[in-house]
Amino acid sequence: MEPISRRIALTLGGLGLVSAAAGGVGLWRELSADGTLPGSTGETLRTPEVLRSTDGVLDVRLEAARGTHEIAGRRATTLGYNGGVPGPTLRVRAGDTVRVELVNSTDETTNLHVHGLHVSPEGTADNVFLAVEPGGSQQYEYTLPADHPAGTYWYHPHHHGTVADQLFGGLYGAIVVEEDDALPVTRERTLVIADITLDGAGAVAAPSAPERMMGREGELLLVNGQRRPRLRAAAGERERWRIVNACASRYLDLSLAGQSVRVIGRDGPRSTGMPSLDDAVLAPGNRLDLVVDMREGAGELVAAPVDRGGPMGRMMGGGTGAGGDDPVVVADLAVAAGPGADLGPVPPAAAPRDLRGAPVDGRRTLRFAMSMGGMMGGDGGRFTIDGRTFDPERVDRQVRLGTVEEWTIVNDSPMNHPFHLHVWPMQVLSTGGVEPPAPLWLDVVDVPAGQSVTVRVPFEDFGGRTVYHCHILDHEDLGMMGVVTAR
Ligand code: C2O
Ligand code: CU
Ligand code: CU
């Protein structure tokens, strides 16, 4: 890798911005004598602490603080929840009451969002308009409906203006809504993938203005805070993997050659009609649930670069951002010989709901756009929805509770923008005019550069005020967010 990705350099070279973007920080990889990236490989994958509900209640304290954490095998000064990167995994069930006391021991305002959970956005529930000042705390309480979909979700800060900094700095964790009947697997793993850039002193590197505009990608790709850890299994074992893309901006195109892999869920419950792993790219915020039937041998979980466009348009091949143009090994897999235990078949999933034939109560268009004017001024550009940047006092879309709406998100810019709506999941009807082969439900939908995406949203319950935004969190912080109310 280079101090600044070749792609950004190519993109910005013509604008004379490369030297500004390259900055002066000494990066870790420049410190290693043998020219390889530091950060150990071969460590066993660690598991974030698990906090599980009992008798329908989970009552936890999450303290956000800056501290010394082991990141990529080194001591680093990052943010974290309860001293961990990622924070603890919250395991709950449909119908549970979840109470989280968020304690802010950082020196910046923060708050908490439970990404993907179908819960109220009001009061002290999933209300992203709350702000928790340094030294302060906030008691959140979420009530999951009795029919809340099982699946993999996550939590992260959502205070407008600093979301990318705080996520990139280490504040994120997984939420699992468990099924009533566990799948027949040997073990389950939660893989929270995130990226970070650390300077020579082990502090989180600040992004340049062009990196903000692109959406920052870290130099180190982490899984559960580790760089390229090892997962050990035996042939015949079956594992369930819950993968969270907690990167601030990076897309993940994952593959696991040589293993028998099935995608069983995306952003929510197990469902039929899932694509193969090769056909499921994770935008920032997306999750992927896999079943892996282990075959003897060594393997690698690889993230291929994804071209998500750039301010000057799409470049040839490869990826964008500091993540670089080469595939990255996320984790190594070592599968020993084994007796080949017979776990029986994975029971079939239910077919997903399909709104394609449903009556639609309203149709709306949202336009995503960006201008580069601001970039020249160094503020990272102007990122808008319907020509406006975020204003928490303004309501951009008012929908009637109990209706189904069809929204078309038009991307007038030369970069992809992953569209995320809080509270209500979306059924994707088409992307660039192409329909998904089976009903597809997501809470983050990629809208490719210059294309549009149409979704249907059942605004059936949980009235209130919340947001939709680009999940490239630098773009969200730069204003690519709107307010929706359902009443
Ligand atoms: Cu993952 Cu509005 O958030
Ligand atoms: Cu969210
Ligand atoms: Cu964006």
Coordinates of C-alpha atoms and ligand atoms in Angstrom, one line a residue:
M1 CA 0.0 0.0 0.0
E2 CA 1.0 3.6 -0.5
P3 CA 0.6 6.5 1.9
I4 CA -2.5 7.5 0.0
S5 CA -4.3 5.1 -2.2
R6 CA -3.3 5.2 -5.8
R7 CA -6.9 5.7 -6.7
I8 CA -7.4 8.8 -4.6
A9 CA -4.0 10.1 -5.9
L10 CA -5.1 9.5 -9.4
T11 CA -8.4 11.1 -8.7
L12 CA -7.1 14.1 -7.0
G13 CA -3.8 14.5 -8.8
G14 CA -5.4 16.6 -11.4
L15 CA -6.8 18.8 -8.7
G16 CA -3.4 19.4 -7.1
L17 CA -4.6 18.0 -3.8
V18 CA -2.4 15.0 -3.4
S19 CA 0.2 16.6 -1.1
A20 CA -2.6 17.9 1.1
A21 CA -4.2 14.5 1.3
A22 CA -1.0 12.6 2.0
G23 CA -0.5 14.5 5.2
G24 CA 2.5 14.2 7.5
V25 CA 1.6 11.3 9.8
G26 CA 4.0 8.4 10.2
L27 CA 1.9 5.3 9.7
W28 CA 2.6 2.0 11.4
R29 CA 3.3 0.1 8.3
E30 CA 6.2 2.5 7.6
L31 CA 7.7 1.5 10.9
S32 CA 8.2 -2.2 10.2
A33 CA 11.7 -3.2 9.3
D34 CA 10.8 -6.1 6.9
G35 CA 8.4 -4.1 4.9
T36 CA 5.4 -6.1 5.9
L37 CA 2.4 -4.7 7.7
P38 CA 2.7 -4.9 11.4
G39 CA -0.1 -6.4 13.4
S40 CA 0.1 -10.1 14.0
T41 CA -1.5 -12.9 12.0
G42 CA -2.1 -16.3 13.4
E43 CA -3.8 -15.0 16.6
T44 CA -6.9 -16.9 17.5
L45 CA -10.1 -14.9 16.7
R46 CA -11.3 -13.4 19.9
T47 CA -15.0 -13.1 20.9
P48 CA -16.4 -9.9 22.2
E49 CA -18.0 -10.1 25.6
V50 CA -21.6 -11.3 25.4
L51 CA -24.4 -9.7 27.5
R52 CA -27.5 -11.8 27.3
S53 CA -31.1 -11.0 28.4
T54 CA -32.7 -13.1 31.1
D55 CA -36.4 -13.4 31.8
G56 CA -37.2 -10.9 29.0
V57 CA -34.9 -8.2 30.2
L58 CA -31.4 -7.0 29.4
D59 CA -30.2 -4.3 31.6
V60 CA -26.7 -3.1 30.8
R61 CA -24.3 -0.2 31.1
L62 CA -22.2 0.8 28.1
E63 CA -19.4 3.2 28.9
A64 CA -17.9 5.0 25.9
A65 CA -14.3 6.0 26.7
R66 CA -11.0 6.6 25.1
G67 CA -8.4 4.2 26.3
T68 CA -5.6 1.8 25.4
H69 CA -6.9 -1.1 23.4
E70 CA -5.2 -4.0 21.6
I71 CA -5.9 -3.3 18.0
A72 CA -4.3 -5.3 15.2
G73 CA -1.9 -6.9 17.7
R74 CA -0.6 -3.5 19.0
R75 CA -1.4 -1.1 21.8
A76 CA -3.4 1.7 20.4
T77 CA -5.3 4.6 21.8
T78 CA -8.9 4.4 20.5
L79 CA -12.4 4.7 21.7
G80 CA -14.3 1.7 22.9
Y81 CA -17.4 0.5 24.8
N82 CA -16.7 -1.1 28.2
G83 CA -13.0 -1.2 27.3
G84 CA -13.5 -3.3 24.2
V85 CA -13.2 -2.9 20.4
P86 CA -15.8 -4.0 19.4
G87 CA -18.1 -3.4 22.4
P88 CA -20.0 -6.3 24.0
T89 CA -22.4 -8.3 21.9
L90 CA -26.0 -7.8 23.1
R91 CA -28.0 -11.0 22.8
V92 CA -31.8 -10.6 23.2
R93 CA -35.1 -12.1 22.0
A94 CA -38.3 -10.8 20.4
G95 CA -40.5 -9.3 23.1
D96 CA -37.5 -8.3 25.4
T97 CA -37.1 -5.0 27.1
V98 CA -33.6 -3.8 26.6
R99 CA -32.2 -1.1 28.9
V100 CA -28.9 0.5 28.2
E101 CA -27.3 3.1 30.4
L102 CA -25.0 5.0 28.0
V103 CA -22.2 6.6 30.0
N104 CA -20.1 9.2 28.1
S105 CA -16.6 9.2 29.4
T106 CA -15.2 10.6 26.2
D107 CA -14.6 14.3 25.6
E108 CA -17.1 14.7 22.9
T109 CA -20.9 14.5 22.6
T110 CA -22.2 11.1 21.7
N111 CA -25.4 9.0 21.7
L112 CA -26.6 5.6 20.8
H113 CA -28.4 4.0 17.8
V114 CA -29.6 0.4 17.6
H115 CA -29.1 -0.1 13.8
G116 CA -31.8 -2.3 12.2
L117 CA -33.9 -2.9 15.3
H118 CA -37.6 -2.4 14.7
V119 CA -38.3 -0.3 17.8
S120 CA -39.7 3.1 18.6
P121 CA -37.6 6.1 17.5
E122 CA -39.2 8.3 20.2
G123 CA -38.5 9.3 23.8
T124 CA -35.6 7.4 25.3
A125 CA -35.9 4.6 22.8
D126 CA -33.9 4.7 19.4
N127 CA -34.0 8.5 19.4
V128 CA -31.0 9.8 17.5
F129 CA -31.8 13.4 18.4
L130 CA -30.8 12.8 22.0
A131 CA -27.3 14.1 22.8
V132 CA -25.2 12.8 25.7
E133 CA -22.6 15.3 26.8
P134 CA -19.1 14.5 28.0
G135 CA -19.4 13.3 31.6
G136 CA -23.1 12.7 31.2
S137 CA -25.2 9.6 30.8
Q138 CA -28.5 8.6 29.3
Q139 CA -30.8 5.7 30.1
Y140 CA -32.2 4.2 26.9
E141 CA -35.0 1.7 26.9
Y142 CA -36.1 -0.4 23.9
T143 CA -39.1 -2.7 23.7
L144 CA -38.8 -5.3 21.0
P145 CA -42.2 -6.3 19.6
A146 CA -43.2 -10.0 20.2
D147 CA -42.7 -10.7 16.5
H148 CA -39.4 -8.9 16.1
P149 CA -37.4 -10.6 13.4
A150 CA -34.5 -12.7 14.7
G151 CA -31.2 -11.7 13.1
T152 CA -28.0 -9.8 13.4
Y153 CA -28.1 -6.1 14.1
W154 CA -25.6 -3.6 15.7
Y155 CA -25.2 -0.4 17.7
H156 CA -23.1 2.7 17.2
P157 CA -23.1 6.4 18.0
H158 CA -25.3 8.7 15.9
H159 CA -24.6 12.3 16.9
H160 CA -24.6 14.2 13.7
G161 CA -21.2 15.6 12.7
T162 CA -19.1 13.0 14.6
V163 CA -20.6 9.7 13.6
A164 CA -17.8 8.7 11.3
D165 CA -15.1 9.8 13.7
Q166 CA -16.6 7.9 16.6
L167 CA -17.2 4.7 14.7
F168 CA -13.8 4.7 13.0
G169 CA -12.4 5.5 16.4
G170 CA -13.8 2.2 17.8
L171 CA -17.4 2.7 19.0
Y172 CA -19.5 -0.2 17.6
G173 CA -20.8 -3.5 18.7
A174 CA -23.2 -6.3 17.6
I175 CA -26.7 -7.1 18.6
V176 CA -28.2 -10.6 18.1
V177 CA -31.9 -11.2 18.2
E178 CA -32.0 -14.9 18.8
E179 CA -34.3 -17.4 17.2
D180 CA -36.6 -19.6 19.4
D181 CA -34.9 -22.7 18.0
A182 CA -31.2 -22.5 17.5
L183 CA -29.8 -23.8 14.3
P184 CA -28.0 -27.2 14.3
V185 CA -24.5 -25.8 14.3
T186 CA -21.3 -26.7 16.1
R187 CA -20.6 -23.1 17.0
E188 CA -21.6 -19.6 16.3
R189 CA -19.2 -16.7 15.6
T190 CA -19.9 -13.0 15.5
L191 CA -17.5 -11.3 13.1
V192 CA -17.6 -7.5 13.4
I193 CA -15.5 -6.1 10.5
A194 CA -14.3 -2.5 10.7
D195 CA -11.4 -0.5 9.5
I196 CA -9.1 2.0 11.1
T197 CA -5.9 4.0 10.4
L198 CA -3.4 4.4 13.2
D199 CA -0.5 6.8 13.3
G200 CA 3.0 6.0 14.6
A201 CA 2.0 6.7 18.1
G202 CA -0.9 4.3 18.0
A203 CA -3.6 7.1 17.8
V204 CA -6.4 7.1 15.3
A205 CA -5.4 9.1 12.3
A206 CA -7.7 12.0 11.3
P207 CA -8.9 11.9 7.7
S208 CA -8.0 14.6 5.2
A209 CA -10.7 16.6 3.5
P210 CA -10.5 14.5 0.3
E211 CA -10.8 11.3 2.5
R212 CA -13.9 12.7 4.1
M213 CA -15.3 13.4 0.7
M214 CA -14.6 9.9 -0.5
G215 CA -15.6 8.4 2.8
R216 CA -12.6 7.4 4.8
E217 CA -11.3 3.8 4.5
G218 CA -8.8 2.6 7.1
E219 CA -5.5 1.0 6.3
L220 CA -6.1 -1.8 8.7
L221 CA -9.1 -4.1 8.1
L222 CA -10.1 -5.5 11.5
V223 CA -12.3 -8.4 12.5
N224 CA -13.2 -8.1 16.2
G225 CA -10.4 -5.6 16.6
Q226 CA -7.8 -8.0 15.2
R227 CA -5.9 -8.0 11.9
R228 CA -6.1 -11.3 10.1
P229 CA -6.8 -13.6 13.0
R230 CA -7.1 -17.4 12.7
L231 CA -10.3 -19.4 13.0
R232 CA -9.9 -23.0 13.8
A233 CA -12.4 -25.8 13.1
A234 CA -12.6 -29.5 12.2
A235 CA -13.9 -31.0 9.0
G236 CA -17.6 -31.8 9.3
E237 CA -18.3 -29.1 11.8
R238 CA -20.8 -26.5 11.0
E239 CA -20.5 -22.9 12.0
R240 CA -22.9 -20.0 11.9
W241 CA -21.2 -16.7 11.2
R242 CA -22.8 -13.3 11.8
I243 CA -20.9 -10.7 9.9
V244 CA -21.4 -7.0 10.5
N245 CA -19.9 -4.4 8.2
A246 CA -19.1 -1.7 10.8
C247 CA -16.7 0.2 8.5
A248 CA -17.4 3.9 8.2
S249 CA -17.3 3.8 4.4
R250 CA -15.8 0.6 3.1
Y251 CA -17.8 -1.9 1.1
L252 CA -17.0 -5.6 1.6
D253 CA -17.1 -8.1 -1.2
L254 CA -16.3 -11.2 0.8
S255 CA -15.4 -14.7 -0.4
L256 CA -14.3 -17.9 1.3
A257 CA -12.8 -20.2 -1.4
G258 CA -12.8 -24.0 -0.8
Q259 CA -15.5 -24.0 1.8
S260 CA -19.2 -24.8 1.6
V261 CA -20.9 -21.5 2.4
R262 CA -24.5 -20.6 2.4
V263 CA -26.0 -17.2 2.9
I264 CA -28.9 -17.6 5.2
G265 CA -29.8 -14.0 6.0
R266 CA -29.1 -10.4 5.2
D267 CA -29.8 -7.5 7.6
G268 CA -32.4 -9.5 9.4
P269 CA -34.1 -12.9 9.7
R270 CA -33.2 -16.1 7.9
S271 CA -35.1 -16.2 4.7
T272 CA -35.4 -18.1 1.4
G273 CA -34.1 -16.8 -1.9
M274 CA -30.7 -15.7 -0.6
P275 CA -27.9 -15.1 -3.1
S276 CA -24.5 -16.8 -3.0
L277 CA -21.7 -15.2 -1.0
D278 CA -20.2 -13.9 -4.3
D279 CA -23.4 -12.0 -5.1
A280 CA -23.8 -10.3 -1.8
V281 CA -21.7 -7.2 -1.4
L282 CA -21.9 -5.6 2.1
A283 CA -22.3 -1.8 2.0
P284 CA -21.4 0.0 5.3
G285 CA -24.0 -1.0 7.9
N286 CA -25.1 -4.2 6.2
R287 CA -25.0 -7.7 7.8
L288 CA -24.7 -11.1 6.5
D289 CA -25.5 -14.4 8.2
L290 CA -23.7 -17.5 6.9
V291 CA -23.6 -21.2 7.5
V292 CA -20.3 -22.8 6.8
D293 CA -19.9 -26.5 6.5
M294 CA -16.2 -27.1 7.2
R295 CA -14.0 -28.9 4.8
E296 CA -10.5 -29.9 5.7
G297 CA -7.8 -27.5 4.6
A298 CA -6.6 -23.9 4.9
G299 CA -8.7 -21.1 3.7
E300 CA -8.9 -17.3 3.7
L301 CA -11.9 -15.0 4.2
V302 CA -11.0 -12.3 1.6
A303 CA -12.5 -8.9 1.0
A304 CA -12.1 -7.9 -2.6
P305 CA -11.9 -4.2 -3.4
V306 CA -15.2 -2.6 -4.5
D307 CA -15.3 0.3 -6.9
R308 CA -17.8 2.7 -5.4
G309 CA -17.0 5.6 -7.8
G310 CA -15.3 8.8 -6.9
P311 CA -15.7 12.5 -7.2
M312 CA -14.3 12.4 -10.7
G313 CA -16.3 9.2 -11.6
R314 CA -15.5 5.6 -11.8
M315 CA -11.9 4.6 -12.3
M316 CA -10.7 1.5 -14.0
G317 CA -11.1 -1.7 -12.0
G318 CA -10.2 -2.0 -8.3
G319 CA -11.5 -0.2 -5.3
T320 CA -11.6 3.3 -4.0
G321 CA -10.2 5.0 -0.9
A322 CA -7.3 4.3 1.3
G323 CA -8.4 0.7 1.6
G324 CA -6.4 0.2 -1.6
D325 CA -6.8 -1.7 -4.8
D326 CA -5.9 -5.2 -3.6
P327 CA -7.9 -7.9 -2.0
V328 CA -7.4 -8.1 1.8
V329 CA -7.4 -11.2 3.8
V330 CA -9.8 -10.6 6.7
A331 CA -9.2 -13.9 8.5
D332 CA -7.4 -17.2 8.0
L333 CA -9.3 -20.4 8.4
A334 CA -7.6 -23.6 9.5
V335 CA -9.8 -26.7 9.3
A336 CA -8.3 -29.9 10.7
A337 CA -9.3 -33.4 9.8
G338 CA -12.4 -34.4 11.7
P339 CA -14.9 -37.2 12.1
G340 CA -17.4 -35.4 10.0
A341 CA -20.2 -35.1 12.6
D342 CA -23.7 -35.4 11.3
L343 CA -25.6 -32.3 12.4
G344 CA -28.6 -33.0 10.2
P345 CA -30.0 -30.5 7.7
V346 CA -30.5 -26.8 8.4
P347 CA -34.3 -26.5 8.7
P348 CA -35.8 -24.4 5.9
A349 CA -36.4 -20.7 6.4
A350 CA -39.7 -19.0 6.0
A351 CA -40.4 -17.2 2.7
P352 CA -40.0 -13.5 3.1
R353 CA -43.0 -11.2 2.9
D354 CA -43.5 -9.7 -0.6
L355 CA -44.9 -6.3 -1.1
R356 CA -44.5 -6.3 -4.8
G357 CA -48.3 -6.8 -5.3
A358 CA -49.3 -4.7 -2.4
P359 CA -51.4 -1.5 -2.7
V360 CA -49.1 1.5 -2.4
D361 CA -50.4 4.5 -0.5
G362 CA -47.7 7.0 -1.6
R363 CA -44.8 7.4 -4.0
R364 CA -41.9 9.7 -3.4
T365 CA -38.5 10.4 -5.0
L366 CA -35.4 11.3 -3.0
R367 CA -32.4 12.8 -4.9
F368 CA -28.8 12.2 -3.6
A369 CA -26.3 14.6 -5.0
M370 CA -22.8 16.0 -4.2
S371 CA -20.8 19.0 -5.3
M372 CA -17.1 19.5 -5.2
G373 CA -17.1 23.2 -4.5
G374 CA -16.7 22.7 -0.8
M375 CA -13.9 20.2 -1.3
M376 CA -11.7 22.9 -2.8
G377 CA -12.4 25.0 0.3
G378 CA -11.3 22.0 2.4
D379 CA -14.6 21.3 4.1
G380 CA -15.0 18.0 2.3
G381 CA -17.7 18.9 -0.3
R382 CA -21.4 19.3 -0.1
F383 CA -23.5 16.2 0.2
T384 CA -27.3 16.7 -0.2
I385 CA -30.6 14.9 -0.4
D386 CA -33.2 16.9 -2.4
G387 CA -30.7 19.8 -2.6
R388 CA -30.5 20.2 1.1
T389 CA -28.2 19.2 3.9
F390 CA -29.4 17.9 7.2
D391 CA -31.4 20.1 9.5
P392 CA -32.8 18.4 12.7
E393 CA -35.5 21.1 12.9
R394 CA -36.9 20.4 9.5
V395 CA -39.2 17.5 8.6
D396 CA -38.4 16.3 5.0
R397 CA -40.9 13.5 4.6
Q398 CA -44.2 13.0 6.5
V399 CA -45.8 9.6 6.0
R400 CA -49.0 8.3 7.5
L401 CA -48.6 5.5 9.9
G402 CA -50.2 2.2 8.7
T403 CA -49.4 2.8 5.1
V404 CA -47.0 1.2 2.5
E405 CA -44.9 3.7 0.5
E406 CA -42.8 3.3 -2.5
W407 CA -39.6 5.4 -2.5
T408 CA -37.3 5.9 -5.4
I409 CA -33.8 7.0 -4.4
V410 CA -32.0 8.7 -7.3
N411 CA -28.3 9.0 -7.2
D412 CA -27.2 12.0 -9.3
S413 CA -23.6 11.8 -8.2
P414 CA -20.5 9.9 -9.5
M415 CA -20.2 7.9 -6.3
N416 CA -22.3 5.1 -4.8
H417 CA -24.4 6.0 -1.7
P418 CA -25.7 3.3 0.6
F419 CA -29.2 4.5 1.6
H420 CA -30.3 3.6 5.2
L421 CA -33.7 4.2 6.8
H422 CA -34.1 3.8 10.5
V423 CA -36.9 1.7 12.2
W424 CA -38.6 0.4 9.1
P425 CA -37.0 -2.3 6.8
M426 CA -37.2 -1.8 3.1
Q427 CA -38.1 -4.3 0.3
V428 CA -35.9 -3.6 -2.7
L429 CA -37.9 -3.6 -5.9
S430 CA -35.2 -2.7 -8.3
T431 CA -31.7 -1.4 -8.6
G432 CA -30.9 0.4 -11.9
G433 CA -34.0 -1.1 -13.3
V434 CA -33.0 -4.7 -12.4
E435 CA -35.3 -6.6 -10.0
P436 CA -33.8 -8.9 -7.4
P437 CA -34.5 -12.6 -8.2
A438 CA -36.3 -13.1 -4.9
P439 CA -37.9 -10.7 -2.4
L440 CA -35.1 -8.9 -0.8
W441 CA -35.3 -7.0 2.5
L442 CA -32.5 -4.7 3.7
D443 CA -32.0 -1.8 5.9
V444 CA -29.1 -0.4 3.9
V445 CA -29.5 -0.4 0.1
D446 CA -26.7 0.6 -2.1
V447 CA -27.6 3.1 -4.7
P448 CA -24.9 2.9 -7.5
A449 CA -23.5 6.1 -9.0
G450 CA -25.8 7.6 -11.6
Q451 CA -28.5 5.0 -10.9
S452 CA -31.7 4.7 -8.9
V453 CA -33.2 2.2 -6.5
T454 CA -36.9 1.7 -5.8
V455 CA -38.0 0.3 -2.4
R456 CA -41.3 -0.3 -0.7
V457 CA -41.6 0.4 3.0
P458 CA -44.3 -0.8 5.4
F459 CA -44.7 2.1 7.8
E460 CA -46.9 -0.1 9.9
D461 CA -46.0 0.6 13.5
F462 CA -43.8 2.8 15.6
G463 CA -44.8 6.3 14.8
G464 CA -42.4 9.0 15.4
R465 CA -39.6 11.1 14.0
T466 CA -36.3 9.6 12.8
V467 CA -33.8 9.8 9.9
Y468 CA -32.7 8.3 6.7
H469 CA -29.2 8.9 5.4
C470 CA -26.2 7.8 3.4
H471 CA -24.3 5.1 5.5
I472 CA -21.0 6.3 4.2
L473 CA -20.8 8.1 7.5
D474 CA -18.6 10.9 6.4
H475 CA -21.3 11.8 3.9
E476 CA -23.9 11.6 6.6
D477 CA -21.8 13.9 8.8
L478 CA -21.4 16.3 5.9
G479 CA -25.2 16.6 5.7
M480 CA -26.5 13.7 3.6
M481 CA -29.4 12.9 6.0
G482 CA -33.1 13.8 6.1
V483 CA -35.8 13.6 8.7
V484 CA -38.9 11.5 8.3
T485 CA -42.0 11.4 10.5
A486 CA -44.7 8.7 10.6
R487 CA -47.9 9.6 12.4
Ligands
C2O1 CU1 -26.1 2.6 11.2 CU2 -28.4 5.9 11.0 O1 -27.3 4.2 11.1
CU2 CU -29.4 2.8 11.6
CU3 CU -22.8 8.8 0.4

